[in-house]
Coordinates of N, CA and C in Angstrom, one line a residue:
X190 N 64.4 140.9 84.0 CA 65.6 140.1 83.8 C 65.5 138.7 84.5
X191 N 65.0 138.8 85.7 CA 64.8 137.5 86.5 C 63.9 136.6 85.8
X192 N 62.8 137.2 85.2 CA 61.8 136.4 84.4 C 62.5 135.8 83.2
X193 N 63.4 136.5 82.5 CA 64.0 135.9 81.3 C 64.9 134.8 81.7
X194 N 65.6 134.9 82.8 CA 66.6 133.9 83.3 C 65.8 132.6 83.6
X195 N 64.6 132.7 84.1 CA 63.8 131.5 84.4 C 63.2 130.9 83.1
X196 N 62.8 131.7 82.2 CA 62.2 131.3 81.0 C 63.1 130.5 80.1
X197 N 64.4 130.9 80.0 CA 65.3 130.2 79.1 C 65.5 128.7 79.3
X198 N 65.8 128.3 80.6 CA 65.9 126.9 80.9 C 64.6 126.1 80.6
X199 N 63.5 126.8 80.9 CA 62.2 126.1 80.7 C 62.0 125.8 79.2
X200 N 62.4 126.8 78.3 CA 62.3 126.7 76.9 C 63.2 125.5 76.4
X201 N 64.4 125.5 76.9 CA 65.3 124.4 76.5 C 64.8 123.1 76.9
X202 N 64.3 123.0 78.2 CA 63.8 121.7 78.7 C 62.6 121.3 77.8
X203 N 61.7 122.2 77.4 CA 60.6 121.9 76.6 C 61.0 121.3 75.3
X204 N 62.0 121.9 74.7 CA 62.5 121.4 73.4 C 63.1 120.0 73.6
X205 N 63.8 119.7 74.6 CA 64.3 118.4 74.9 C 63.2 117.4 75.0
X206 N 62.2 117.7 75.8 CA 61.1 116.8 76.1 C 60.3 116.6 74.8
X207 N 60.1 117.6 74.0 CA 59.4 117.5 72.7 C 60.2 116.6 71.8
X208 N 61.5 116.8 71.7 CA 62.3 116.0 70.8 C 62.3 114.5 71.2
X209 N 62.3 114.2 72.5 CA 62.3 112.9 73.1 C 60.9 112.2 72.7
X210 N 59.8 113.0 72.9 CA 58.5 112.5 72.6 C 58.3 112.2 71.2
X211 N 58.8 113.1 70.3 CA 58.7 112.9 68.9 C 59.5 111.7 68.4
X212 N 60.7 111.5 69.0 CA 61.5 110.3 68.7 C 60.7 109.0 69.1
X213 N 60.1 109.0 70.3 CA 59.4 107.9 70.7 C 58.2 107.6 69.8
X214 N 57.5 108.6 69.3 CA 56.4 108.4 68.4 C 56.9 107.9 67.1
X215 N 58.1 108.3 66.6 CA 58.6 107.8 65.3 C 58.9 106.3 65.5
X216 N 59.6 105.9 66.6 CA 60.0 104.5 66.8 C 58.7 103.7 66.9
X217 N 57.7 104.2 67.6 CA 56.4 103.4 67.7 C 55.7 103.3 66.3
X218 N 55.8 104.4 65.6 CA 55.2 104.3 64.2 C 55.9 103.4 63.3
X219 N 57.2 103.3 63.4 CA 58.0 102.4 62.5 C 57.7 101.0 62.9
X220 N 57.6 100.7 64.2 CA 57.2 99.3 64.6 C 55.8 98.9 64.2
X221 N 54.9 99.8 64.3 CA 53.5 99.5 63.9 C 53.5 99.2 62.4
X222 N 54.2 100.0 61.6 CA 54.2 99.8 60.1 C 54.9 98.5 59.8
X223 N 56.0 98.2 60.5 CA 56.7 96.9 60.2 C 55.8 95.7 60.5
X224 N 55.1 95.8 61.7 CA 54.2 94.7 62.1 C 53.1 94.6 61.0
X225 N 52.7 95.7 60.4 CA 51.6 95.6 59.4 C 52.1 95.1 58.0
X226 N 53.5 94.9 57.9 CA 54.0 94.3 56.7 C 54.9 95.2 55.9
X227 N 55.1 96.5 56.3 CA 56.0 97.4 55.6 C 57.4 97.1 56.0
X228 N 58.2 96.4 55.1 CA 59.5 96.0 55.5 C 60.5 97.2 55.6
X229 N 60.3 98.2 54.8 CA 61.1 99.4 54.9 C 60.3 100.7 54.8
X230 N 59.7 101.0 55.9 CA 58.8 102.2 55.9 C 59.5 103.5 55.5
X231 N 58.8 104.3 54.6 CA 59.4 105.5 54.2 C 59.1 106.6 55.2
X232 N 59.8 107.7 55.1 CA 59.6 108.8 56.0 C 58.1 109.4 55.9
X233 N 57.5 109.4 54.7 CA 56.2 109.9 54.6 C 55.2 109.0 55.4
X234 N 55.4 107.6 55.3 CA 54.5 106.7 56.0 C 54.7 106.9 57.5
X235 N 55.9 107.0 57.9 CA 56.2 107.2 59.4 C 55.6 108.5 59.9
X236 N 55.7 109.6 59.1 CA 55.2 110.9 59.5 C 53.7 110.8 59.7
X237 N 53.0 110.1 58.7 CA 51.6 110.0 58.8 C 51.1 109.2 59.9
X238 N 51.8 108.1 60.2 CA 51.4 107.2 61.3 C 51.7 107.9 62.7
X239 N 52.8 108.6 62.7 CA 53.2 109.2 64.0 C 52.5 110.6 64.2
X240 N 51.8 111.1 63.2 CA 51.2 112.4 63.4 C 52.1 113.6 63.5
X241 N 53.3 113.4 62.8 CA 54.3 114.5 62.8 C 54.6 115.0 61.4
X242 N 55.2 116.2 61.4 CA 55.6 116.7 60.1 C 56.7 116.0 59.5
X243 N 56.8 116.0 58.2 CA 57.8 115.3 57.5 C 59.2 115.8 57.8
X244 N 59.4 117.1 58.0 CA 60.7 117.6 58.4 C 61.2 117.1 59.7
X245 N 60.3 116.9 60.7 CA 60.6 116.4 62.0 C 61.1 114.9 61.9
X246 N 60.4 114.1 61.0 CA 60.8 112.8 60.8 C 62.2 112.7 60.2
X247 N 62.4 113.5 59.1 CA 63.7 113.5 58.4 C 64.8 113.8 59.4
X248 N 64.6 114.7 60.3 CA 65.7 115.1 61.3 C 66.1 113.9 62.0
X249 N 65.2 113.0 62.4 CA 65.5 111.8 63.2 C 66.0 110.7 62.3
X250 N 65.6 110.7 61.0 CA 66.0 109.7 60.1 C 67.5 109.8 59.7
X251 N 68.1 111.0 60.0 CA 69.5 111.2 59.8 C 70.4 110.2 60.6
X252 N 69.8 109.7 61.7 CA 70.6 108.8 62.6 C 69.8 107.5 62.7
X253 N 69.8 106.7 61.5 CA 69.0 105.5 61.5 C 69.5 104.4 62.4
X254 N 70.8 104.3 62.7 CA 71.3 103.3 63.6 C 70.7 103.4 65.0
X255 N 70.6 104.7 65.5 CA 70.0 104.8 66.8 C 68.5 104.5 66.8
X256 N 67.9 104.8 65.7 CA 66.4 104.4 65.6 C 66.3 102.9 65.6
X257 N 67.2 102.2 64.8 CA 67.2 100.7 64.8 C 67.4 100.2 66.3
X258 N 68.3 100.9 67.0 CA 68.7 100.4 68.3 C 67.4 100.6 69.2
X259 N 66.7 101.7 69.1 CA 65.5 101.9 69.9 C 64.4 100.9 69.5
X260 N 64.3 100.6 68.2 CA 63.3 99.6 67.8 C 63.6 98.2 68.4
X261 N 64.9 97.9 68.3 CA 65.4 96.6 68.9 C 65.1 96.5 70.4
X262 N 65.4 97.6 71.1 CA 65.1 97.6 72.5 C 63.7 97.5 72.8
X263 N 62.8 98.1 72.0 CA 61.4 98.0 72.2 C 60.9 96.5 72.0
X264 N 61.5 95.9 71.0 CA 61.2 94.5 70.7 C 61.7 93.6 71.8
X265 N 62.9 93.8 72.3 CA 63.4 93.0 73.4 C 62.6 93.1 74.7
X266 N 62.1 94.3 74.9 CA 61.2 94.5 76.1 C 59.9 93.8 75.9
X267 N 59.4 93.7 74.7 CA 58.1 93.0 74.5 C 58.3 91.5 74.6
X268 N 59.5 91.0 74.2 CA 59.7 89.6 74.1 C 60.3 89.0 75.4
X269 N 60.8 89.9 76.3 CA 61.5 89.5 77.4 C 60.8 88.5 78.3
X270 N 59.5 88.6 78.5 CA 58.8 87.6 79.4 C 58.9 86.2 78.9
X271 N 58.9 86.0 77.5 CA 59.0 84.7 76.9 C 60.5 84.2 77.1
X272 N 61.4 85.1 76.9 CA 62.8 84.7 76.9 C 63.2 84.3 78.4
X273 N 62.8 85.1 79.3 CA 63.2 85.0 80.7 C 62.5 83.9 81.5
X274 N 61.4 83.4 81.0 CA 60.6 82.4 81.7 C 61.4 81.2 82.0
X275 N 61.4 80.7 83.3 CA 62.2 79.5 83.6 C 61.5 78.3 83.0
X276 N 62.4 77.3 82.7 CA 61.9 76.0 82.2 C 61.1 75.3 83.3
X277 N 60.0 74.7 83.0 CA 59.2 73.9 83.9 C 59.9 72.5 84.1
X278 N 60.5 72.0 83.0 CA 61.2 70.7 83.1 C 62.5 70.8 83.7
X279 N 62.9 69.7 84.3 CA 64.3 69.6 84.9 C 65.2 68.7 84.1
X280 N 64.6 67.8 83.3 CA 65.5 66.9 82.4 C 65.7 67.6 81.1
X281 N 66.8 67.3 80.4 CA 67.2 68.0 79.2 C 66.2 67.8 78.0
X282 N 65.6 66.6 77.9 CA 64.6 66.4 76.8 C 63.4 67.3 77.0
X283 N 62.9 67.4 78.3 CA 61.8 68.3 78.5 C 62.1 69.8 78.2
X284 N 63.4 70.2 78.6 CA 63.8 71.6 78.4 C 63.9 71.8 76.9
X285 N 64.4 70.8 76.2 CA 64.5 71.0 74.7 C 63.1 71.1 74.1
X286 N 62.2 70.3 74.5 CA 60.8 70.5 74.0 C 60.2 71.9 74.3
X287 N 60.5 72.4 75.5 CA 60.0 73.7 75.8 C 60.7 74.7 75.0
X288 N 62.0 74.5 74.7 CA 62.7 75.5 73.9 C 62.2 75.6 72.5
X289 N 61.8 74.4 71.9 CA 61.2 74.4 70.6 C 59.9 75.3 70.6
X290 N 59.1 75.1 71.6 CA 57.8 75.8 71.7 C 58.1 77.3 71.9
X291 N 59.1 77.6 72.8 CA 59.4 79.0 73.1 C 59.9 79.7 71.9
X292 N 60.8 79.1 71.2 CA 61.4 79.8 70.0 C 60.4 80.0 68.9
X293 N 59.5 79.0 68.7 CA 58.4 79.2 67.7 C 57.6 80.4 68.1
X294 N 57.2 80.6 69.3 CA 56.5 81.8 69.7 C 57.3 83.1 69.6
X295 N 58.5 83.0 70.0 CA 59.4 84.2 69.9 C 59.6 84.6 68.4
X296 N 59.9 83.6 67.6 CA 60.2 83.9 66.2 C 59.0 84.4 65.5
X297 N 57.8 83.9 65.8 CA 56.6 84.3 65.2 C 56.3 85.8 65.5
X298 N 56.5 86.1 66.8 CA 56.3 87.5 67.2 C 57.3 88.5 66.6
X299 N 58.5 88.0 66.5 CA 59.6 88.9 66.0 C 59.8 88.9 64.5
X300 N 59.1 88.0 63.8 CA 59.4 87.9 62.4 C 59.3 89.1 61.5
X301 N 58.2 89.9 61.7 CA 58.1 91.2 60.9 C 59.4 92.1 61.1
X302 N 59.8 92.2 62.4 CA 60.9 93.1 62.7 C 62.2 92.5 62.1
X303 N 62.4 91.2 62.2 CA 63.6 90.5 61.7 C 63.6 90.6 60.2
X304 N 62.5 90.4 59.5 CA 62.4 90.6 58.1 C 62.9 92.0 57.6
X305 N 62.4 93.0 58.4 CA 62.8 94.4 58.1 C 64.3 94.6 58.4
X306 N 64.8 94.0 59.5 CA 66.2 94.1 59.8 C 67.1 93.5 58.8
X307 N 66.7 92.4 58.2 CA 67.5 91.7 57.2 C 67.7 92.7 56.0
X308 N 66.7 93.5 55.6 CA 66.8 94.4 54.5 C 67.9 95.4 54.7
X309 N 68.0 95.9 56.0 CA 68.9 97.0 56.3 C 70.2 96.6 57.0
X310 N 70.4 95.3 57.3 CA 71.6 94.9 58.1 C 72.9 95.2 57.4
X311 N 72.9 95.1 56.0 CA 74.2 95.3 55.3 C 74.7 96.8 55.5
X312 N 73.8 97.7 55.8 CA 74.3 99.1 55.9 C 74.2 99.6 57.4
X313 N 73.9 98.7 58.3 CA 73.8 99.2 59.7 C 74.7 98.3 60.6
X314 N 75.7 99.0 61.2 CA 76.6 98.3 62.1 C 75.8 97.8 63.3
X315 N 74.9 98.6 63.8 CA 74.1 98.1 65.0 C 73.4 96.8 64.7
X316 N 72.7 96.8 63.5 CA 71.9 95.6 63.2 C 72.8 94.4 63.0
X317 N 74.0 94.6 62.4 CA 74.9 93.4 62.3 C 75.3 92.9 63.6
X318 N 75.7 93.8 64.5 CA 76.1 93.4 65.9 C 74.9 92.8 66.6
X319 N 73.7 93.3 66.5 CA 72.5 92.8 67.2 C 72.2 91.4 66.7
X320 N 72.4 91.1 65.4 CA 72.2 89.8 64.9 C 73.2 88.8 65.5
X321 N 74.5 89.2 65.5 CA 75.5 88.4 66.1 C 75.2 88.1 67.6
X322 N 74.8 89.1 68.3 CA 74.5 88.9 69.7 C 73.3 87.9 69.9
X323 N 72.3 88.1 69.1 CA 71.1 87.2 69.2 C 71.5 85.8 68.9
X324 N 72.4 85.5 67.9 CA 72.8 84.2 67.6 C 73.6 83.6 68.7
X325 N 74.5 84.4 69.2 CA 75.4 83.9 70.3 C 74.5 83.5 71.5
X326 N 73.5 84.3 71.8 CA 72.6 84.0 73.0 C 71.8 82.7 72.7
X327 N 71.3 82.6 71.5 CA 70.6 81.4 71.1 C 71.4 80.1 71.3
X328 N 72.7 80.2 70.8 CA 73.6 79.0 70.9 C 73.9 78.7 72.3
X329 N 74.2 79.8 73.1 CA 74.5 79.6 74.5 C 73.3 78.9 75.3
X330 N 72.1 79.4 75.0 CA 70.9 78.8 75.7 C 70.8 77.3 75.3
X331 N 71.0 77.0 74.0 CA 70.9 75.6 73.6 C 71.9 74.8 74.2
X332 N 73.2 75.2 74.3 CA 74.3 74.5 74.9 C 74.0 74.2 76.4
X333 N 73.4 75.2 77.0 CA 73.1 75.1 78.5 C 72.1 74.0 78.8
X334 N 71.2 73.8 77.8 CA 70.1 72.9 78.0 C 70.5 71.4 77.7
X335 N 71.6 71.2 77.0 CA 72.0 69.9 76.6 C 73.0 69.2 77.6
X336 N 72.9 67.9 77.7 CA 74.0 67.2 78.5 C 75.3 67.4 77.7
X337 N 76.4 67.2 78.4 CA 77.8 67.5 77.9 C 78.0 66.6 76.7
X338 N 77.6 65.4 76.7 CA 77.9 64.5 75.5 C 77.3 65.0 74.2
X339 N 76.1 65.5 74.3 CA 75.4 66.1 73.1 C 76.0 67.5 72.8
X340 N 76.2 68.3 73.8 CA 76.8 69.6 73.6 C 78.1 69.5 72.9
X341 N 78.9 68.5 73.2 CA 80.2 68.3 72.6 C 80.3 67.6 71.3
X342 N 79.1 67.0 70.9 CA 79.0 66.4 69.6 C 78.7 67.4 68.6
X343 N 79.8 67.9 67.9 CA 79.7 69.1 67.0 C 78.6 68.9 65.9
X344 N 78.6 67.8 65.3 CA 77.7 67.6 64.2 C 76.2 67.7 64.7
X345 N 76.0 67.0 65.8 CA 74.6 67.1 66.4 C 74.3 68.5 66.8
X346 N 75.2 69.1 67.5 CA 74.9 70.5 68.0 C 74.6 71.4 66.9
X347 N 75.5 71.4 65.8 CA 75.3 72.4 64.7 C 74.0 72.1 64.0
X348 N 73.6 70.8 63.8 CA 72.4 70.5 63.1 C 71.2 70.9 64.0
X349 N 71.3 70.7 65.3 CA 70.2 71.1 66.2 C 70.1 72.7 66.2
X350 N 71.2 73.3 66.3 CA 71.2 74.8 66.3 C 70.6 75.3 65.0
X351 N 70.8 74.7 63.9 CA 70.2 75.1 62.6 C 68.7 74.9 62.7
X352 N 68.2 73.8 63.2 CA 66.8 73.5 63.2 C 66.1 74.5 64.1
X353 N 66.8 75.0 65.2 CA 66.1 75.9 66.1 C 66.5 77.4 65.9
X354 N 67.0 77.7 64.7 CA 67.4 79.1 64.4 C 66.2 79.8 63.8
X355 N 66.3 81.2 63.9 CA 65.3 82.0 63.2 C 65.3 81.8 61.7
X356 N 66.5 81.6 61.1 CA 66.6 81.4 59.7 C 65.8 80.2 59.2
X357 N 65.8 79.1 60.0 CA 64.9 78.0 59.6 C 63.4 78.3 59.7
X358 N 63.1 79.0 60.8 CA 61.7 79.4 61.0 C 61.2 80.3 59.8
X359 N 62.1 81.3 59.5 CA 61.8 82.2 58.4 C 61.6 81.5 57.1
X360 N 62.5 80.5 56.9 CA 62.4 79.7 55.6 C 61.1 78.9 55.6
X361 N 60.7 78.3 56.7 CA 59.5 77.5 56.7 C 58.3 78.4 56.5
X362 N 58.3 79.5 57.2 CA 57.1 80.4 57.1 C 57.0 81.2 55.8
X363 N 58.2 81.7 55.4 CA 58.1 82.6 54.2 C 58.3 81.9 52.9
X364 N 59.3 81.0 52.8 CA 59.7 80.4 51.6 C 58.9 79.1 51.3
X365 N 58.7 78.3 52.3 CA 57.8 77.1 52.1 C 56.4 77.4 52.3
X366 N 56.1 78.7 52.8 CA 54.7 79.1 53.0 C 53.9 78.2 53.9
X367 N 54.5 77.7 55.0 CA 53.9 76.9 56.0 C 53.2 77.9 57.0
X368 N 52.1 77.5 57.5 CA 51.5 78.2 58.6 C 52.3 78.0 59.9
X369 N 52.0 78.8 60.9 CA 52.8 78.7 62.2 C 52.7 77.3 62.8
X370 N 51.5 76.7 62.8 CA 51.3 75.4 63.4 C 52.1 74.3 62.6
X371 N 52.0 74.4 61.3 CA 52.7 73.4 60.4 C 54.2 73.6 60.6
X372 N 54.7 74.8 60.6 CA 56.1 75.1 60.8 C 56.6 74.5 62.1
X373 N 55.8 74.7 63.2 CA 56.2 74.1 64.5 C 56.3 72.6 64.4
X374 N 55.3 72.0 63.7 CA 55.3 70.5 63.5 C 56.5 70.1 62.8
X375 N 57.0 70.8 61.8 CA 58.1 70.5 61.0 C 59.4 70.5 61.8
X376 N 59.5 71.6 62.7 CA 60.7 71.7 63.6 C 60.7 70.5 64.6
X377 N 59.5 70.2 65.1 CA 59.4 69.1 66.1 C 59.9 67.8 65.4
X378 N 59.4 67.6 64.2 CA 59.8 66.3 63.5 C 61.3 66.3 63.2
X379 N 61.9 67.4 62.8 CA 63.3 67.5 62.5 C 64.1 67.2 63.8
X380 N 63.7 67.9 64.9 CA 64.4 67.7 66.2 C 64.3 66.2 66.6
X381 N 63.1 65.7 66.5 CA 62.9 64.3 66.9 C 63.8 63.3 66.0
X382 N 63.9 63.6 64.7 CA 64.7 62.8 63.9 C 66.2 62.9 64.3
X383 N 66.6 64.1 64.6 CA 68.0 64.2 65.0 C 68.3 63.4 66.3
X384 N 67.4 63.5 67.3 CA 67.6 62.8 68.6 C 67.6 61.3 68.3
X385 N 66.7 60.8 67.5 CA 66.6 59.4 67.2 C 67.9 58.9 66.5
X386 N 68.4 59.7 65.6 CA 69.7 59.3 64.9 C 70.8 59.3 65.8
X387 N 70.8 60.2 66.8 CA 71.9 60.3 67.7 C 71.9 59.1 68.7
X388 N 70.7 58.7 69.1 CA 70.6 57.6 70.1 C 70.9 56.2 69.5
X389 N 71.0 56.1 68.2 CA 71.2 54.8 67.6 C 72.6 54.3 67.8

């Protein structure tokens, strides 16, 4: 009887650990497939990449919002060193130039995941909220880098926010078929033109 009492918690713990590990493998497999260009990986693809049975994957696919949440967390962890790096410049023009470079690198790394998220956002509350949070953080970071006069110039601020948004980067890379270097040059030119127009 004592042996049975000890075995039961161990069995339950083993199932919990196995479920956690399987879920982690599914999230990793989904991210790998998305990075490879699969915008909406199917359960069969995920199962093959994760080395799990199809039934195991389907059990986790019942809760897609939590899978999206874990994928987003994994991406945030990967990109955090770029996001959190302090600016080397102390003047606002230098910080803005650094921000252009930083966002180009961030958007390029995140683009496969963001393309996939766009496909599913209409049916995922988490992805809609995550998108809104990301845009709020981007706008707040831009506002913090600008002097008050430019921050309060609504036309300038909205135009600059547009130029430095993921939507613009996505349009340049996907729709205009520009390479990453050319897209960065286009953003640099647009930002420079805005600054020149404002200073006149």
